[in-house]
C-alpha cells in the first residue's frame, strides 16, 4: 500500500479510531463541560460516553428574562463611591435596599455610568425619579427594561454553581438573545421536575444573619426592637456540609473570614447578646416580643431564629471567637439546611428571573425514553433505505459497500465529537445526523456517477480528472449548505440551532475527510494502476 497515494484513507481511519475511543473509553469528556453552558458534573448515559439532553432523557426547561431596570448615561460626579450612589438611590424607592441597586462607573472615555435596580415592583418612572431625587441627572428616556450584560453573565455563572452544588447532573444554563434583541436565561435540567428547578433558580438566594434585640428608642423613654444585618455570603471563608445533630438539629457549619469575625464579635458584645441576651430568643412563642435572636434570613424571609448559647457567648466575652470563628447556622429541617448550604456556597443572584414573562415545560422521563427508542429506529430505517437505494442503483458491491461505509463513518465521527465535548444530544441533533447521512450519500453518488459516467477508468490520471470535476460540484454544494445554515447556528432559535450545528459539522467532515477518502477507495477499486 502506497501511503502517499492513500493518506486520505489513513486520515479517515485515524478519525474513526479517535472517535471510537471518545465514544467508548471510560472518563472521556467527563468534565469538559461542553463549553455551551453545560454544568460540568454530567453523568454517562449507558455504555457510551454520549450525553442526552432534555428531549431524550426528560426533565425541565425554563426560559425567562432577568428582573430589573437599567439607567444609562447617568451623570455621577467623578470620585463618587458606588456604595454612596446605591444607598441614595435605594433610599428613594420603597421596598428597595442598597443590595438591590448596582452602580457600574465609567472606567474609560468610551464608557458610560449605568445604574441598575433589581426589583419587579419598580416602574421606569419611579426609577428615574429616584435618580433625580438622589441628585443624579437622568430622565425617563435613559431608563430601560432589562439588566446589563455583566449582570446577565453573573446570573448565568451563579445559576451554574447552584445547579452543580445541588447535585443535579447534566444541567445546562446559558444566555440566549432573540432576533428582536431580547435576552433570556435558559435552564435545562434532565431528570428533574419543574418545582425543584423553579425553587432553585427563581429565588435570589440572598442569605443574611440578622441580629434582633431590644434597644432604647430615640426619645430614650422606652424600648423598641432593632434589626441589624451582620453577615452575608461574602463573610464566610468556609461552608460545611448540611448535617443534623442531636443538640442543634439540622444545620450548616460555617467559618467566618477574619474581618467578619471581628465585626461579628464586636456586635455581639455591643448589642448585649453575650450578657442579658444569652438563651433569650422567644421568636417561635412570641414573635412580637422575640428578645435577643439571631435570624437566618433568606430572600427577606426568616427561616430560623436562634438564641446565643452560653458556650459561644463565653468565647465572645473572652474575645477568643476570632481565634476560631466558627459556628452553625440552624434550620427547621434537612431540606432547608441543604438549600441553605447551596445558597451559601454559590452566592446570591444579583437579580431574580421573571417567570411571568418566561416559559417553562416538563417532559416526563418515560416519554423521553420513547423518543430515544424512536430516534434509534428512525436512524436504522434511514440507513436501511439508503443502503437499498444504493445497491439497487449500482448493483456492484465494490462501489456501493465503500459508499455506505464512508457515509456511516461521518456519523461515527460526529458521535465521537459529541461524546468528547459532552454535547447533550436532543431530537434536533438526531435530525442533523439523519440529514448528514442523506447529504453524504448524495455527494458520494455524485462522485461515483461522475467517475463512471464516461466508461471504464483506465488510469489514475483519468480518475483524478473526473474526481476533481465531481469534487467541485460537492464543494459548491457544501459551501451553499454552510452559508444557509450559519444564521441558524449563530442565532438563538431553539432546536434549529442544534440541527444547524450538526449539519455544518457533518458537511465539513464530509468535504475534508470522508469524501476524499472515498475517492481514494474508489480509485483503488476501479483503476488498473
Coordinates of C-alpha atoms in Angstrom, one line a residue:
X1 CA 0.0 0.0 0.0
X2 CA 1.4 3.4 -1.0
X3 CA 0.9 5.7 1.9
X4 CA 1.4 8.8 -0.2
X5 CA -1.5 7.9 -2.5
X6 CA -3.8 6.7 0.2
X7 CA -3.2 9.2 3.0
X8 CA -6.8 10.3 2.9
X9 CA -7.9 6.8 3.8
X10 CA -5.4 6.7 6.6
X11 CA -6.7 10.0 7.9
X12 CA -10.2 8.6 7.9
X13 CA -9.1 5.6 9.8
X14 CA -7.4 7.8 12.4
X15 CA -10.5 9.8 12.8
X16 CA -12.6 6.7 13.2
X17 CA -10.2 5.3 15.8
X18 CA -10.2 8.5 17.8
X19 CA -14.0 8.8 17.6
X20 CA -14.4 5.3 18.8
X21 CA -12.1 5.9 21.7
X22 CA -14.1 9.1 22.6
X23 CA -17.4 7.1 22.4
X24 CA -16.5 4.1 24.5
X25 CA -13.4 4.9 26.6
X26 CA -14.4 5.5 30.3
X27 CA -13.9 9.0 31.5
X28 CA -13.5 10.7 28.1
X29 CA -15.2 14.1 28.2
X30 CA -16.4 13.6 31.7
X31 CA -15.7 17.1 32.9
X32 CA -15.4 19.0 29.6
X33 CA -18.5 20.9 30.3
X34 CA -19.2 21.3 26.7
X35 CA -18.4 25.0 26.6
X36 CA -22.1 25.6 25.8
X37 CA -23.4 26.4 29.2
X38 CA -23.3 22.8 30.4
X39 CA -22.8 22.1 34.1
X40 CA -19.7 20.1 34.5
X41 CA -20.9 17.2 36.6
X42 CA -22.5 15.3 33.8
X43 CA -23.0 11.5 34.0
X44 CA -22.5 8.9 31.4
X45 CA -25.7 7.5 29.8
X46 CA -25.3 3.8 29.1
X47 CA -22.4 2.0 27.6
X48 CA -21.2 5.0 25.6
X49 CA -19.9 8.5 26.7
X50 CA -22.8 10.2 24.9
X51 CA -24.9 12.6 26.9
X52 CA -28.6 13.1 26.2
X53 CA -30.4 16.4 26.6
X54 CA -33.8 17.2 27.8
X55 CA -35.8 15.7 24.9
X56 CA -34.1 12.3 25.2
X57 CA -33.8 12.0 28.9
X58 CA -36.8 14.0 30.3
X59 CA -36.7 17.0 32.6
X60 CA -37.5 20.7 32.9
X61 CA -36.6 23.7 30.7
X62 CA -37.1 27.3 32.0
X63 CA -36.6 30.3 29.8
X64 CA -37.0 33.7 31.4
X65 CA -35.6 37.2 31.4
X66 CA -33.8 38.8 34.4
X67 CA -35.8 41.2 36.5
X68 CA -34.5 44.7 36.6
X69 CA -34.2 48.2 35.1
X70 CA -31.1 49.9 33.8
X71 CA -30.4 53.6 33.6
X72 CA -27.7 54.5 31.2
X73 CA -25.6 57.7 30.8
X74 CA -26.2 58.7 34.4
X75 CA -24.3 61.8 35.4
X76 CA -22.4 60.7 38.6
X77 CA -19.7 63.2 39.7
X78 CA -16.2 61.9 39.4
X79 CA -14.9 60.4 42.7
X80 CA -18.3 59.3 44.0
X81 CA -18.2 55.9 45.6
X82 CA -20.6 53.3 44.1
X83 CA -22.0 52.4 47.6
X84 CA -22.9 56.0 48.1
X85 CA -24.9 56.1 44.9
X86 CA -26.6 52.8 45.7
X87 CA -27.7 53.9 49.1
X88 CA -29.0 57.2 47.9
X89 CA -31.0 55.7 45.0
X90 CA -32.3 52.8 47.2
X91 CA -33.4 55.3 49.8
X92 CA -35.8 56.9 47.3
X93 CA -37.5 53.7 46.3
X94 CA -40.0 52.0 48.6
X95 CA -39.1 48.3 49.4
X96 CA -35.6 48.5 47.8
X97 CA -32.4 48.2 49.7
X98 CA -28.8 49.1 48.7
X99 CA -28.2 45.5 47.8
X100 CA -30.9 45.8 45.1
X101 CA -29.0 48.6 43.3
X102 CA -25.8 48.2 41.4
X103 CA -23.7 51.0 40.0
X104 CA -21.1 50.5 37.3
X105 CA -19.0 53.6 37.0
X106 CA -17.5 54.5 33.7
X107 CA -13.8 53.4 33.7
X108 CA -12.9 54.8 30.3
X109 CA -13.8 57.7 28.0
X110 CA -15.9 55.5 25.7
X111 CA -17.9 54.0 28.6
X112 CA -20.9 55.4 30.5
X113 CA -22.1 55.0 34.0
X114 CA -25.0 52.7 34.5
X115 CA -27.3 52.2 37.5
X116 CA -29.4 49.0 37.8
X117 CA -32.2 48.3 40.2
X118 CA -33.2 44.6 40.6
X119 CA -36.9 44.6 41.6
X120 CA -40.1 43.6 39.8
X121 CA -42.1 46.2 41.6
X122 CA -40.4 49.4 40.4
X123 CA -41.5 51.3 37.3
X124 CA -39.3 53.2 34.9
X125 CA -40.8 56.5 36.1
X126 CA -40.2 55.6 39.8
X127 CA -36.6 54.7 39.0
X128 CA -35.9 57.9 37.0
X129 CA -37.5 59.9 39.8
X130 CA -35.3 58.2 42.4
X131 CA -32.2 59.1 40.5
X132 CA -33.2 62.7 40.2
X133 CA -34.0 62.9 43.9
X134 CA -30.6 61.4 44.6
X135 CA -29.0 64.3 42.6
X136 CA -28.0 62.3 39.5
X137 CA -29.3 63.5 36.2
X138 CA -31.5 61.0 34.4
X139 CA -34.8 61.2 32.6
X140 CA -37.3 58.6 31.6
X141 CA -35.6 58.2 28.3
X142 CA -32.4 56.9 29.9
X143 CA -34.2 54.1 31.8
X144 CA -34.9 50.8 30.0
X145 CA -36.2 47.4 30.9
X146 CA -33.7 44.7 31.5
X147 CA -30.2 44.5 33.0
X148 CA -26.6 44.9 31.7
X149 CA -24.6 42.1 30.1
X150 CA -22.4 41.9 33.2
X151 CA -25.3 41.2 35.4
X152 CA -26.7 38.6 33.0
X153 CA -23.3 36.8 32.9
X154 CA -23.2 36.9 36.7
X155 CA -26.7 35.4 36.9
X156 CA -25.7 32.6 34.5
X157 CA -22.5 31.8 36.4
X158 CA -24.2 31.6 39.8
X159 CA -27.0 29.5 38.4
X160 CA -24.5 27.0 37.1
X161 CA -22.9 26.9 40.5
X162 CA -26.2 26.4 42.3
X163 CA -27.2 23.5 39.9
X164 CA -23.8 22.0 40.2
X165 CA -23.7 22.1 44.0
X166 CA -27.2 20.8 44.2
X167 CA -26.0 17.6 42.6
X168 CA -28.4 18.0 39.6
X169 CA -26.2 16.4 36.9
X170 CA -26.5 17.1 33.2
X171 CA -28.0 20.6 33.5
X172 CA -27.3 23.5 31.2
X173 CA -27.5 27.2 31.8
X174 CA -27.0 29.7 29.0
X175 CA -27.9 33.1 27.9
X176 CA -29.8 33.5 24.6
X177 CA -30.7 36.5 22.5
X178 CA -33.6 36.7 20.2
X179 CA -33.8 38.3 16.8
X180 CA -35.6 41.3 18.4
X181 CA -32.7 41.8 20.9
X182 CA -34.4 40.3 23.9
X183 CA -32.2 38.5 26.4
X184 CA -33.3 35.3 28.2
X185 CA -31.6 32.9 30.6
X186 CA -32.3 29.3 29.6
X187 CA -32.0 26.5 32.2
X188 CA -32.3 22.8 31.1
X189 CA -32.3 20.1 33.8
X190 CA -32.7 16.5 32.7
X191 CA -34.4 14.1 35.1
X192 CA -35.6 17.0 37.3
X193 CA -39.2 18.1 38.0
X194 CA -40.4 21.6 37.4
X195 CA -40.9 22.6 41.0
X196 CA -37.4 21.5 42.0
X197 CA -35.8 23.6 39.3
X198 CA -38.1 26.7 39.8
X199 CA -37.4 26.7 43.6
X200 CA -33.6 26.6 42.9
X201 CA -33.3 29.2 40.1
X202 CA -36.1 31.7 40.6
X203 CA -35.0 32.7 44.1
X204 CA -32.2 35.1 44.6
X205 CA -30.8 33.0 47.4
X206 CA -29.7 36.1 49.4
X207 CA -28.8 34.8 52.9
X208 CA -28.1 37.0 55.9
X209 CA -27.6 36.6 59.6
X210 CA -29.6 39.4 61.3
X211 CA -29.4 40.4 64.9
X212 CA -32.7 41.3 66.6
X213 CA -32.6 42.8 70.1
X214 CA -34.4 45.4 72.3
X215 CA -32.8 48.8 72.5
X216 CA -33.7 52.3 73.7
X217 CA -35.9 54.2 71.3
X218 CA -35.0 57.7 70.0
X219 CA -36.7 59.5 72.9
X220 CA -34.9 57.4 75.5
X221 CA -38.0 56.7 77.5
X222 CA -38.9 53.3 76.1
X223 CA -37.6 50.3 74.2
X224 CA -38.0 49.1 70.6
X225 CA -36.6 46.3 68.6
X226 CA -33.7 46.9 66.3
X227 CA -32.6 44.6 63.4
X228 CA -29.0 44.8 62.3
X229 CA -27.8 42.7 59.3
X230 CA -24.4 41.2 60.4
X231 CA -23.3 38.6 57.9
X232 CA -23.9 37.7 54.3
X233 CA -22.5 35.2 51.9
X234 CA -19.2 37.1 51.3
X235 CA -18.4 36.9 55.0
X236 CA -17.8 33.2 55.1
X237 CA -14.4 31.6 54.4
X238 CA -15.7 28.1 54.6
X239 CA -19.1 26.4 54.2
X240 CA -19.6 22.9 55.6
X241 CA -22.0 20.2 54.6
X242 CA -25.6 20.2 55.8
X243 CA -25.9 17.9 58.7
X244 CA -28.2 17.0 61.6
X245 CA -27.1 16.9 65.2
X246 CA -28.9 15.8 68.4
X247 CA -28.2 19.2 70.1
X248 CA -28.8 21.8 67.4
X249 CA -30.8 19.9 64.8
X250 CA -30.4 20.4 61.1
X251 CA -27.6 22.9 60.5
X252 CA -24.8 24.1 58.3
X253 CA -21.4 24.6 60.0
X254 CA -19.6 27.8 58.8
X255 CA -16.3 29.6 59.4
X256 CA -16.1 33.4 59.1
X257 CA -13.3 35.3 57.5
X258 CA -11.1 37.4 59.9
X259 CA -12.7 40.8 59.3
X260 CA -16.2 39.5 59.5
X261 CA -15.3 37.6 62.7
X262 CA -14.1 40.7 64.4
X263 CA -17.2 42.7 63.4
X264 CA -19.5 39.9 64.5
X265 CA -17.7 39.5 67.8
X266 CA -17.9 43.3 68.5
X267 CA -21.5 43.4 67.6
X268 CA -22.4 40.5 69.9
X269 CA -20.8 42.3 72.8
X270 CA -22.2 45.7 71.9
X271 CA -25.8 44.5 71.5
X272 CA -25.9 42.5 74.7
X273 CA -26.1 39.0 73.2
X274 CA -23.3 37.7 75.5
X275 CA -24.8 39.0 78.7
X276 CA -28.5 39.5 79.2
X277 CA -29.3 38.1 75.8
X278 CA -27.9 34.6 76.4
X279 CA -30.6 32.0 75.7
X280 CA -33.3 34.7 75.3
X281 CA -34.8 34.2 71.9
X282 CA -38.6 33.8 72.1
X283 CA -39.3 34.2 68.3
X284 CA -41.3 31.0 68.0
X285 CA -43.5 31.5 71.0
X286 CA -43.8 35.3 70.8
X287 CA -42.7 36.8 67.5
X288 CA -43.9 40.3 68.6
X289 CA -41.5 40.2 71.6
X290 CA -38.7 37.9 70.4
X291 CA -36.0 39.0 72.8
X292 CA -32.4 38.5 71.6
X293 CA -32.4 36.5 68.4
X294 CA -30.1 35.7 65.5
X295 CA -32.2 35.3 62.5
X296 CA -31.2 33.3 59.4
X297 CA -32.9 35.3 56.6
X298 CA -33.2 34.1 53.0
X299 CA -34.6 36.4 50.4
X300 CA -36.1 38.6 53.2
X301 CA -37.9 35.7 54.9
X302 CA -36.8 34.5 58.3
X303 CA -36.3 30.8 58.1
X304 CA -34.9 30.3 61.6
X305 CA -34.1 32.1 64.8
X306 CA -31.6 31.0 67.3
X307 CA -30.5 32.1 70.8
X308 CA -27.0 32.8 71.8
X309 CA -25.6 29.7 73.5
X310 CA -23.7 30.0 76.8
X311 CA -20.6 28.3 75.4
X312 CA -20.4 30.5 72.3
X313 CA -21.2 33.6 74.4
X314 CA -18.2 32.8 76.6
X315 CA -15.9 32.9 73.6
X316 CA -17.2 36.4 72.8
X317 CA -16.8 37.6 76.3
X318 CA -13.3 36.4 76.5
X319 CA -12.6 37.8 73.0
X320 CA -11.5 34.4 71.8
X321 CA -14.1 34.0 69.0
X322 CA -11.7 35.4 66.3
X323 CA -9.2 32.7 67.1
X324 CA -11.7 30.0 65.9
X325 CA -14.5 31.9 64.2
X326 CA -16.9 29.0 63.5
X327 CA -20.5 28.3 64.4
X328 CA -23.5 26.5 63.0
X329 CA -26.5 28.0 61.1
X330 CA -29.5 26.1 62.1
X331 CA -32.7 25.4 60.1
X332 CA -36.0 23.7 60.7
X333 CA -35.4 20.6 58.6
X334 CA -32.7 19.0 56.5
X335 CA -34.2 20.1 53.2
X336 CA -33.8 23.8 54.3
X337 CA -30.3 23.0 55.5
X338 CA -29.2 21.6 52.2
X339 CA -30.8 24.6 50.4
X340 CA -29.0 27.0 52.8
X341 CA -25.7 25.2 52.0
X342 CA -26.3 25.6 48.3
X343 CA -27.1 29.3 48.6
X344 CA -24.1 30.0 50.8
X345 CA -21.7 28.2 48.5
X346 CA -23.0 29.6 45.2
X347 CA -23.7 33.1 46.4
X348 CA -26.8 35.3 45.9
X349 CA -28.2 36.1 42.5
X350 CA -27.9 39.8 41.7
X351 CA -31.5 39.6 40.4
X352 CA -34.2 37.0 40.1
X353 CA -35.8 35.6 36.9
X354 CA -39.1 37.0 35.7
X355 CA -41.2 33.9 35.3
X356 CA -44.3 35.9 34.4
X357 CA -42.6 36.8 31.1
X358 CA -40.9 33.4 30.8
X359 CA -41.9 29.9 29.9
X360 CA -41.3 26.5 31.3
X361 CA -42.2 23.0 30.4
X362 CA -41.6 19.5 31.8
X363 CA -41.1 16.3 29.8
X364 CA -41.6 13.0 31.6
X365 CA -38.5 10.7 31.5
X366 CA -40.7 7.8 30.3
X367 CA -41.8 9.8 27.3
X368 CA -38.2 10.8 26.6
X369 CA -37.2 7.1 26.7
X370 CA -39.8 6.5 23.9
X371 CA -38.2 9.4 21.9
X372 CA -34.8 7.8 22.3
X373 CA -36.1 4.4 21.0
X374 CA -38.0 6.0 18.1
X375 CA -34.8 8.0 17.2
X376 CA -32.8 4.8 17.1
X377 CA -35.4 3.1 14.9
X378 CA -35.6 6.2 12.6
X379 CA -31.9 6.1 12.2
X380 CA -31.8 2.4 11.4
X381 CA -34.7 2.8 8.9
X382 CA -32.8 5.7 7.2
X383 CA -29.6 3.6 6.9
X384 CA -31.6 0.7 5.5
X385 CA -33.4 2.8 3.0
X386 CA -30.2 4.5 1.8
X387 CA -28.4 1.1 1.6
X388 CA -31.3 -0.4 -0.5
X389 CA -31.3 2.5 -2.9
X390 CA -27.5 2.5 -3.4
X391 CA -27.3 -1.3 -4.0
X392 CA -30.3 -1.1 -6.4
X393 CA -28.7 1.8 -8.3
X394 CA -25.2 0.4 -8.8
X395 CA -25.7 -3.4 -8.3
X396 CA -21.9 -3.6 -7.7
X397 CA -20.9 -4.2 -4.1
X398 CA -17.4 -2.9 -4.6
X399 CA -18.9 0.6 -5.5
X400 CA -21.9 0.5 -3.1
X401 CA -20.3 -1.0 0.0
X402 CA -17.5 1.6 0.4
X403 CA -20.1 4.3 -0.3
X404 CA -22.2 3.2 2.7
X405 CA -19.2 2.6 5.0
X406 CA -17.9 6.0 4.2
X407 CA -21.3 7.7 4.7
X408 CA -21.7 5.9 8.1
X409 CA -18.2 6.9 9.2
X410 CA -19.3 10.5 9.1
X411 CA -22.0 9.7 11.7
X412 CA -19.4 7.8 13.9
X413 CA -17.0 10.8 13.8
X414 CA -19.8 13.2 14.7
X415 CA -20.9 11.0 17.6
X416 CA -17.3 10.8 18.8
X417 CA -17.1 14.6 18.6
X418 CA -20.4 14.9 20.6
X419 CA -19.0 12.5 23.3
X420 CA -15.7 14.3 23.5
X421 CA -17.3 17.7 24.1
X422 CA -20.2 16.3 26.1
X423 CA -22.8 17.8 23.8
X424 CA -26.2 16.9 25.2
X425 CA -28.0 15.2 22.3
X426 CA -31.6 16.2 21.5
X427 CA -34.0 15.5 18.8
X428 CA -32.7 18.4 16.7
X429 CA -29.2 16.8 16.8
X430 CA -30.7 13.4 15.7
X431 CA -32.4 15.2 12.8
X432 CA -29.0 16.7 11.9
X433 CA -27.4 13.2 11.9
X434 CA -30.1 11.9 9.5
X435 CA -29.5 15.0 7.3
X436 CA -25.8 14.3 7.3
X437 CA -26.4 10.7 6.1
X438 CA -28.6 12.0 3.3
X439 CA -26.3 14.7 2.1
X440 CA -23.3 12.5 2.5
X441 CA -24.7 9.7 0.3
X442 CA -25.8 12.3 -2.3
X443 CA -22.3 13.6 -2.6
X444 CA -20.9 10.1 -2.8
X445 CA -23.3 9.2 -5.6
X446 CA -22.2 12.4 -7.5
X447 CA -18.6 11.2 -7.2
X448 CA -19.4 7.7 -8.3
X449 CA -21.6 8.8 -11.2
X450 CA -19.1 11.4 -12.5
X451 CA -16.2 8.9 -12.3
X452 CA -18.0 6.1 -14.1
X453 CA -20.3 8.0 -16.4
X454 CA -17.8 8.1 -19.3
X455 CA -16.9 4.5 -19.2
X456 CA -14.2 2.4 -17.5
X457 CA -11.4 4.2 -15.7
X458 CA -8.2 3.2 -17.3
X459 CA -5.7 5.1 -15.1
X460 CA -5.3 7.1 -12.0
X461 CA -4.8 10.3 -14.1
X462 CA -8.2 9.8 -15.8
X463 CA -9.8 9.1 -12.4
X464 CA -8.3 12.2 -10.8
X465 CA -9.6 14.3 -13.7
X466 CA -13.1 13.0 -13.3
X467 CA -12.9 13.1 -9.5
X468 CA -11.9 16.8 -9.4
X469 CA -14.9 17.7 -11.6
X470 CA -17.2 15.9 -9.1
X471 CA -15.5 17.4 -6.1
X472 CA -16.1 20.9 -7.4
X473 CA -19.8 20.2 -7.5
X474 CA -20.0 18.8 -4.0
X475 CA -17.6 21.5 -2.7
X476 CA -20.0 24.2 -4.1
X477 CA -23.0 22.4 -2.6
X478 CA -21.2 22.1 0.8
X479 CA -20.4 25.9 0.8
X480 CA -24.0 26.7 0.0
X481 CA -25.2 24.5 2.8
X482 CA -22.8 26.0 5.3
X483 CA -23.8 29.6 4.3
X484 CA -27.5 28.7 4.5
X485 CA -27.2 27.1 7.9
X486 CA -24.8 29.6 9.5
X487 CA -27.5 32.1 10.6
X488 CA -29.4 29.2 12.3
X489 CA -26.3 28.1 14.1
X490 CA -25.5 31.6 15.4
X491 CA -28.9 32.9 16.3
X492 CA -30.7 31.6 19.3
X493 CA -33.5 29.9 17.5
X494 CA -34.0 27.0 19.9
X495 CA -33.9 23.5 18.4
X496 CA -33.0 24.8 14.9
X497 CA -29.6 25.8 16.3
X498 CA -28.7 22.2 17.2
X499 CA -29.8 20.9 13.8
X500 CA -27.7 23.6 12.0
X501 CA -24.6 22.9 14.1
X502 CA -24.6 19.2 13.5
X503 CA -25.4 19.6 9.8
X504 CA -22.5 22.1 9.3
X505 CA -20.1 19.8 11.2
X506 CA -21.2 16.9 9.1
X507 CA -20.7 18.8 5.9
X508 CA -17.2 19.9 6.9
X509 CA -16.2 16.3 8.0
X510 CA -17.5 15.0 4.7
X511 CA -15.8 17.5 2.5
X512 CA -12.5 17.5 4.4
X513 CA -12.2 13.8 5.4
X514 CA -14.7 11.2 4.3
X515 CA -15.4 12.1 0.6
X516 CA -11.7 12.5 -0.3
X517 CA -11.1 9.1 1.4
X518 CA -13.9 7.6 -0.7
X519 CA -12.2 8.9 -3.8
X520 CA -9.0 7.1 -2.9
X521 CA -11.0 3.9 -2.2
X522 CA -12.9 4.1 -5.5
X523 CA -9.7 4.8 -7.4
X524 CA -8.1 1.7 -5.9
X525 CA -11.0 -0.4 -6.9
X526 CA -11.6 0.9 -10.4
X527 CA -8.2 1.7 -11.8
X528 CA -5.7 -0.8 -13.1
X529 CA -2.7 1.2 -12.0

